[in-house]
């Protein structure tokens, strides 16, 4: 089994993906998803905290943190199935901390590695709390940062 | 009669000294004090006590003294049946340590972003489970409003497994209390292979269309790997993408292609979501994971990309 972080780190570190850090100069932050972070740390002894940050920095040199972060990070509010159930008000209420964190860090872009987090922040919190940000998937950021889009890597080994 | 010392008996039964003192004081364990801080117990009461703890009375070393009373008067029935000594069973008490380890400090309640919603918070949930108020928990919607985010656990100084408890409550609620959308999605997934019931030919059609678009966008030679045997990595799909945001599928495909990865999608049971995690239904959760394992075997893939 591989997590998306393991896979992407491997590609970038072995040179199989070439990224251009000039394409995304806007201030960018990384959202720690509860399950890749706290939950994974508890269940598997490793929380994916640093990998996402490292990958984002390869694309976005202008990187800022939200506080608290890593183990102490606030949930987007859409986890646990809440994105898919009709407790709309509670979901948005939970997300007030995340919205405040995003606003306070001043980023224009939030990167996350979870579908749930991305949908909650992009499709709900952005509107409910009037946030001027775009929310993108980690792999989306990489796809949009490729130095030579469309070309297949020849370097690196399996 | 049997001569017992409280400390020794407590050790033999694995209970606290005071527990035995309480039994004696309340009459639950008929015993007569004799000099030397010792007590006399009838043979029969001693047997009952041992049975209540699943112990063989013969295997416990005690001193017996013959007494006239043993033969003369029939042993008295204890006023309270000893079966009450059985450990209490509690549906939601996953760990016997909880009652002792929770400090009732409230750190979890302070950390939880939805504390006070519906008048509940994680500390109350833990206390309710410990105190046997499980019926109230099993009727509460609150456990579905929690996002299983783990902020509470992170704050807990005693490492109480609050998230597991909340998920256990979800799992023990009757299935008609599970939010309909989740339960229906799960049922659809069991029947059709994905949460939204997308037929196989539609899924394949979407994939082929997207691949054509990528070629048009300049990704020369891109082909979507469907059911490629022997690929290194099996990649699952989150059903909301082909259903609502198909273009989003292209991001990951571009990355995999650009990296020269050997990967494949499966056209059967390609769903990456496992909503049984949310509904607390371990059996279904396992069944859905087994499907992915089967797909890996079918396609001879060695690596699974953890569903996104
Ligand atoms: S896991 Fe649930 S109870 Fe714990 S902090 Fe998050 S929302 Fe609150
Ligand atoms: S933080 Fe832990 S110890 Fe404190 S009340 Fe909550 S569960 Fe109990």
XYZ file of C-alpha atoms and ligand atoms in Angstrom:
482
model
C 0.000 0.000 0.000
C 1.091 3.499 -0.760
C -0.430 6.736 0.329
C -0.655 9.530 -2.188
C 2.062 11.337 -0.199
C 4.508 8.420 -0.501
C 3.853 8.199 -4.223
C 4.227 11.896 -4.986
C 7.295 12.334 -2.768
C 8.952 9.486 -4.601
C 8.216 10.998 -8.014
C 9.593 14.400 -7.110
C 12.629 13.174 -5.178
C 13.707 10.793 -7.921
C 13.195 13.396 -10.620
C 10.307 11.618 -12.303
C 8.205 14.757 -11.942
C 9.736 18.094 -12.771
C 7.997 21.010 -11.151
C 8.257 24.675 -11.969
C 8.080 26.800 -8.799
C 7.504 30.007 -10.786
C 3.961 29.151 -11.827
C 2.289 29.713 -8.462
C 3.679 32.776 -6.715
C 0.522 33.357 -4.619
C 0.630 32.761 -0.880
C -0.317 29.150 -0.233
C -1.055 27.040 2.826
C -1.548 23.333 3.497
C -4.516 21.847 5.366
C -3.755 18.765 7.485
C -6.565 16.279 6.999
C -7.553 14.571 10.249
C -7.156 11.066 8.868
C -3.795 11.482 7.146
C -2.541 13.266 10.239
C -3.839 12.497 13.715
C -5.617 9.275 12.771
C -2.717 7.839 10.777
C -0.323 8.723 13.588
C -2.513 6.841 16.036
C -3.276 3.858 13.796
C 0.019 3.371 11.936
C 2.542 5.290 14.008
C 3.140 7.829 11.254
C 1.185 10.993 10.597
C 1.571 12.505 7.138
C 2.382 16.025 8.271
C 5.672 16.987 6.600
C 5.259 15.332 3.195
C 2.396 17.551 2.075
C 4.215 20.694 3.188
C 7.369 19.700 1.384
C 5.471 18.974 -1.828
C 3.543 22.244 -1.677
C 6.775 24.188 -1.175
C 8.208 22.631 -4.335
C 5.364 24.311 -6.248
C 4.636 27.387 -4.139
C 7.692 29.073 -2.642
C 5.466 31.591 -0.919
C 4.226 29.238 1.775
C 2.518 30.077 5.061
C 1.196 27.971 7.943
C -2.176 27.986 9.619
C -2.175 27.839 13.405
C -2.593 25.433 15.054
C -1.362 22.869 12.553
C -0.165 19.271 12.261
C -1.440 17.258 15.294
C -3.331 20.266 16.570
C -4.995 21.184 13.318
C -8.677 21.939 13.107
C -10.921 19.693 11.058
C -12.511 21.236 7.961
C -15.854 20.274 9.483
C -16.889 17.921 6.708
C -15.365 14.692 8.042
C -16.905 11.596 9.518
C -19.501 11.416 6.769
C -20.847 14.862 7.603
C -20.275 16.092 4.046
C -22.809 13.540 2.889
C -25.534 13.857 5.518
C -28.173 16.519 6.005
C -26.744 18.141 9.167
C -25.816 21.176 7.128
C -25.835 23.752 9.930
C -23.663 21.698 12.244
C -21.173 21.083 9.435
C -20.791 24.779 8.707
C -20.691 25.567 12.426
C -17.855 23.082 12.941
C -15.981 24.686 10.031
C -15.900 28.130 11.643
C -12.485 27.376 13.172
C -11.069 26.299 9.843
C -12.472 29.361 8.133
C -10.888 31.600 10.757
C -7.536 29.819 10.413
C -7.589 30.260 6.651
C -8.480 33.920 6.895
C -5.858 34.640 9.538
C -3.001 33.032 7.633
C -3.618 35.266 4.637
C -3.174 32.558 2.016
C -4.870 32.800 -1.358
C -4.666 29.078 -1.938
C -5.322 26.092 0.345
C -3.915 22.712 -0.647
C -5.272 19.448 0.735
C -4.963 15.758 -0.037
C -8.505 14.730 0.832
C -11.644 14.866 -1.311
C -13.810 15.520 1.693
C -11.728 18.419 3.008
C -11.472 19.943 -0.449
C -15.225 19.846 -1.021
C -16.053 21.222 2.410
C -13.607 24.138 2.042
C -14.123 24.855 -1.666
C -17.849 24.286 -1.981
C -19.059 25.308 1.477
C -16.722 27.290 3.741
C -15.553 29.604 0.948
C -19.129 30.814 0.434
C -20.418 30.599 3.986
C -17.505 32.578 5.408
C -16.733 34.660 2.344
C -13.129 33.483 1.943
C -11.073 34.764 -0.964
C -9.138 31.553 -1.651
C -8.999 28.669 -4.070
C -8.892 25.171 -2.627
C -6.991 22.587 -4.643
C -6.028 18.953 -4.366
C -2.367 18.244 -3.743
C -2.142 16.231 -6.974
C -3.980 19.012 -8.786
C -1.319 21.488 -7.679
C 1.400 19.156 -8.948
C -0.393 18.615 -12.265
C -0.656 22.381 -12.649
C 2.996 22.892 -11.730
C 4.558 20.487 -14.222
C 7.556 22.011 -15.953
C 6.711 20.231 -19.195
C 3.028 19.319 -19.211
C 2.125 16.515 -21.558
C 5.562 14.973 -21.609
C 6.227 11.578 -20.141
C 9.151 11.255 -17.794
C 12.120 9.285 -19.064
C 14.274 9.711 -15.963
C 14.000 7.778 -12.745
C 13.517 4.087 -12.257
C 10.706 1.916 -11.000
C -15.498 -23.903 58.109
C -12.917 -22.074 56.072
C -10.571 -19.607 57.693
C -9.746 -16.656 55.487
C -7.637 -13.554 55.709
C -9.019 -10.649 53.784
C -5.783 -9.604 52.103
C -4.974 -13.132 50.979
C -8.489 -13.842 49.700
C -8.530 -10.548 47.833
C -5.347 -11.575 46.061
C -6.692 -14.996 45.223
C -9.869 -13.556 43.717
C -8.202 -10.585 42.106
C -10.333 -7.954 43.836
C -9.532 -5.169 46.258
C -9.431 -5.804 50.000
C -12.128 -3.238 50.574
C -14.407 -5.056 48.191
C -14.330 -8.115 50.381
C -14.793 -5.995 53.507
C -17.863 -4.450 51.858
C -19.320 -7.853 51.003
C -18.918 -8.931 54.579
C -20.319 -5.706 55.965
C -23.367 -5.822 53.684
C -23.992 -9.475 54.352
C -23.344 -10.455 50.756
C -20.601 -12.737 52.039
C -21.701 -14.301 55.354
C -18.619 -14.417 57.525
C -17.833 -14.348 61.197
C -14.876 -12.458 62.550
C -12.512 -14.351 64.811
C -9.382 -13.197 66.629
C -6.273 -12.578 64.581
C -8.067 -10.573 61.839
C -9.421 -13.757 60.380
C -12.907 -14.704 59.254
C -14.823 -17.926 59.146
C -16.828 -18.779 56.041
C -18.954 -21.837 55.473
C -17.781 -24.373 52.935
C -20.831 -23.710 50.755
C -20.444 -19.935 50.716
C -16.818 -20.350 49.826
C -17.753 -22.610 46.905
C -20.301 -20.101 45.629
C -17.763 -17.353 45.845
C -15.212 -19.328 43.875
C -17.765 -20.241 41.212
C -18.781 -16.633 40.811
C -15.166 -15.932 39.867
C -14.827 -19.008 37.683
C -12.264 -20.537 40.071
C -11.949 -24.093 41.240
C -12.385 -24.042 45.069
C -10.016 -26.985 45.378
C -7.250 -25.040 43.693
C -7.309 -22.269 46.270
C -5.160 -22.828 49.276
C -7.146 -22.185 52.459
C -7.153 -23.536 55.950
C -10.152 -25.619 56.971
C -11.188 -26.272 60.524
C -13.789 -28.842 61.485
C -16.606 -27.415 63.586
C -19.606 -28.941 65.181
C -21.805 -26.374 63.525
C -20.780 -27.718 60.148
C -22.642 -30.906 60.780
C -25.443 -29.588 62.927
C -27.075 -26.605 61.281
C -27.618 -26.492 57.513
C -25.654 -23.675 55.907
C -27.583 -20.473 55.559
C -28.577 -19.110 52.187
C -26.950 -15.747 51.735
C -29.568 -13.013 51.713
C -28.296 -11.638 48.377
C -27.437 -14.154 45.654
C -23.737 -14.200 44.950
C -24.231 -14.131 41.208
C -24.291 -10.360 41.619
C -20.542 -10.503 41.911
C -20.224 -11.047 38.157
C -18.457 -8.170 36.458
C -20.903 -5.678 35.029
C -21.349 -5.928 31.292
C -21.795 -2.671 29.485
C -22.485 -2.438 25.773
C -20.301 0.579 25.188
C -17.528 0.046 27.635
C -14.830 -0.909 25.187
C -12.125 -0.781 27.798
C -12.576 -1.591 31.478
C -10.008 1.102 32.182
C -12.266 3.934 31.136
C -14.100 4.396 34.362
C -10.823 4.792 36.156
C -8.754 6.678 33.638
C -11.131 9.449 32.555
C -10.363 12.359 34.848
C -13.550 14.191 33.888
C -11.215 17.095 33.230
C -13.179 18.396 30.253
C -10.167 18.992 27.992
C -11.921 17.031 25.276
C -15.039 19.157 25.602
C -12.958 22.324 25.356
C -11.202 21.093 22.224
C -14.275 19.840 20.401
C -15.640 22.320 17.842
C -19.202 21.076 18.302
C -19.343 20.969 22.085
C -22.767 22.049 23.328
C -24.520 21.222 20.068
C -27.625 19.293 21.194
C -26.371 19.758 24.757
C -23.637 17.157 24.282
C -19.852 17.071 24.136
C -17.212 14.339 24.148
C -16.790 14.331 27.918
C -20.503 13.770 28.395
C -20.405 10.960 25.861
C -17.536 9.254 27.679
C -19.246 9.640 31.049
C -22.565 8.388 29.666
C -20.884 5.298 28.261
C -19.079 4.638 31.516
C -22.159 5.159 33.644
C -24.311 2.867 31.552
C -26.512 5.502 29.926
C -26.049 3.763 26.619
C -29.699 3.915 25.653
C -29.581 7.686 25.581
C -26.484 7.528 23.391
C -28.062 5.006 21.071
C -30.910 7.439 20.492
C -28.763 10.486 19.891
C -28.052 12.196 16.565
C -25.028 13.900 18.046
C -22.667 11.038 17.174
C -23.486 11.686 13.504
C -22.691 15.389 13.853
C -19.214 14.654 15.196
C -16.683 14.532 12.345
C -14.479 11.879 14.018
C -11.745 14.519 13.743
C -9.882 13.452 16.874
C -9.297 16.930 18.346
C -10.780 15.617 21.588
C -8.385 12.670 21.753
C -5.450 14.870 21.016
C -6.391 16.993 24.020
C -7.124 14.082 26.375
C -4.378 13.657 28.991
C -5.451 10.068 29.609
C -5.560 8.776 26.035
C -9.209 7.820 26.242
C -10.180 6.517 22.807
C -13.064 8.872 22.326
C -13.308 8.557 18.546
C -13.504 4.766 18.697
C -16.234 5.102 21.282
C -18.257 7.480 19.118
C -17.826 5.222 16.116
C -18.911 2.257 18.251
C -22.077 4.124 19.209
C -22.745 4.737 15.506
C -22.236 1.056 14.795
C -24.582 -0.039 17.573
C -27.434 2.257 16.597
C -30.192 0.485 14.663
C -29.559 0.822 10.921
C -32.684 2.897 10.432
C -31.061 5.590 12.576
C -28.059 5.877 10.242
C -28.455 9.024 8.101
C -30.333 7.832 5.023
C -27.820 9.134 2.477
C -24.971 7.123 4.013
C -26.947 3.936 4.444
C -28.383 4.151 0.932
C -24.931 4.806 -0.578
C -23.547 1.809 1.231
C -26.391 -0.397 0.038
C -25.896 0.834 -3.529
C -22.190 0.095 -3.253
C -22.869 -3.463 -2.112
C -25.292 -3.973 -4.998
C -23.533 -2.175 -7.840
C -19.901 -1.751 -6.822
C -19.988 1.999 -6.231
C -21.835 4.392 -3.949
C -23.697 6.153 -6.745
C -24.681 3.104 -8.785
C -22.798 4.171 -11.924
C -23.078 1.309 -14.447
C -19.845 -0.187 -15.702
C -20.305 0.966 -19.300
C -20.928 4.549 -18.204
C -17.794 4.503 -16.085
C -15.719 3.149 -18.962
C -17.311 5.719 -21.283
C -16.392 8.632 -19.012
C -12.814 7.370 -18.725
C -12.388 7.023 -22.493
C -13.865 10.489 -23.124
C -11.514 12.056 -20.606
C -8.545 10.297 -22.188
C -9.540 11.704 -25.611
C -9.720 15.162 -24.114
C -6.244 14.807 -22.635
C -4.838 13.882 -26.019
C -6.558 16.934 -27.505
C -4.997 19.056 -24.744
C -1.574 17.955 -25.902
C -0.959 14.880 -23.775
C 0.240 12.923 -26.763
C -0.044 9.196 -26.486
C -2.148 9.290 -23.314
C -4.275 6.187 -22.902
C -6.329 5.447 -19.849
C -5.155 2.117 -18.419
C -8.323 0.085 -17.791
C -7.883 -3.402 -16.348
C -4.200 -3.566 -17.231
C -2.848 -6.841 -15.869
C 0.461 -6.671 -14.067
C 0.434 -2.894 -13.583
C 2.433 -1.796 -10.549
C -0.201 0.393 -8.898
C -3.963 -0.086 -8.666
C -5.771 3.253 -8.422
C -9.329 3.567 -7.103
C -11.825 6.292 -7.933
C -14.027 8.414 -5.676
C -17.465 7.974 -7.268
C -18.368 11.661 -6.939
C -15.761 12.420 -9.618
C -17.129 10.462 -12.593
C -20.588 11.466 -11.391
C -20.201 15.202 -10.804
C -16.636 16.425 -11.428
C -15.159 14.171 -14.129
C -12.567 16.773 -15.150
C -10.999 16.515 -11.706
C -9.968 12.952 -12.510
C -7.500 14.288 -15.037
C -5.191 15.867 -12.439
C -4.057 12.579 -10.963
C -3.931 10.933 -14.374
C -1.608 13.673 -15.627
C 0.706 13.180 -12.669
C 0.794 9.388 -13.091
C 1.407 9.719 -16.812
C 4.077 12.387 -16.442
C 5.913 10.240 -13.880
C 5.862 7.290 -16.242
C 4.023 5.187 -13.684
C 2.755 1.716 -14.468
C -0.803 1.988 -13.143
C -4.315 0.825 -13.812
C -7.933 1.453 -12.978
C -10.261 -1.466 -12.530
C -13.625 -1.442 -14.269
C -15.203 -3.564 -11.513
C -15.589 -2.402 -7.922
C -13.502 0.695 -8.544
C -15.058 2.665 -5.673
C -12.485 4.090 -3.290
C -14.946 5.342 -0.685
C -15.817 3.025 2.150
C -18.785 4.566 3.899
C -19.010 1.636 6.291
C -16.208 3.421 8.120
C -18.610 6.272 8.758
C -21.577 4.094 9.675
C -19.551 2.039 12.162
C -20.354 -1.179 10.291
C -17.153 -3.219 10.521
C -18.490 -6.233 8.697
C -19.423 -4.291 5.574
C -16.230 -2.295 5.817
C -14.234 -5.510 5.677
C -16.309 -6.833 2.765
C -15.612 -3.702 0.724
C -11.895 -3.826 1.464
C -11.912 -7.487 0.409
C -13.265 -6.417 -2.971
C -10.277 -4.178 -3.546
C -7.963 -6.996 -2.539
C -9.768 -9.243 -5.045
C -9.261 -6.661 -7.769
C -5.562 -6.514 -6.969
C -5.384 -10.285 -7.289
C -7.385 -10.275 -10.531
C -5.140 -7.658 -12.095
C -1.960 -8.961 -10.501
C -1.159 -5.564 -8.995
C 1.287 -5.493 -6.137
C 0.526 -2.045 -4.820
C -2.685 -0.283 -3.902
C -2.763 3.476 -3.888
C -4.699 4.184 -0.715
C -8.089 5.493 -1.832
C -8.136 9.271 -1.960
S -13.917 13.723 17.075
Fe -16.039 14.399 17.409
S -16.159 14.668 19.599
Fe -13.987 14.636 19.111
S -13.415 16.788 18.781
Fe -13.962 15.959 16.789
S -16.121 16.463 16.538
Fe -15.661 16.674 18.727
S -10.142 14.775 28.089
Fe -10.033 12.575 28.559
S -9.822 12.510 30.777
Fe -10.561 14.574 30.285
S -12.818 14.403 30.399
Fe -12.258 14.006 28.286
S -12.084 11.776 28.162
Fe -12.027 12.304 30.354
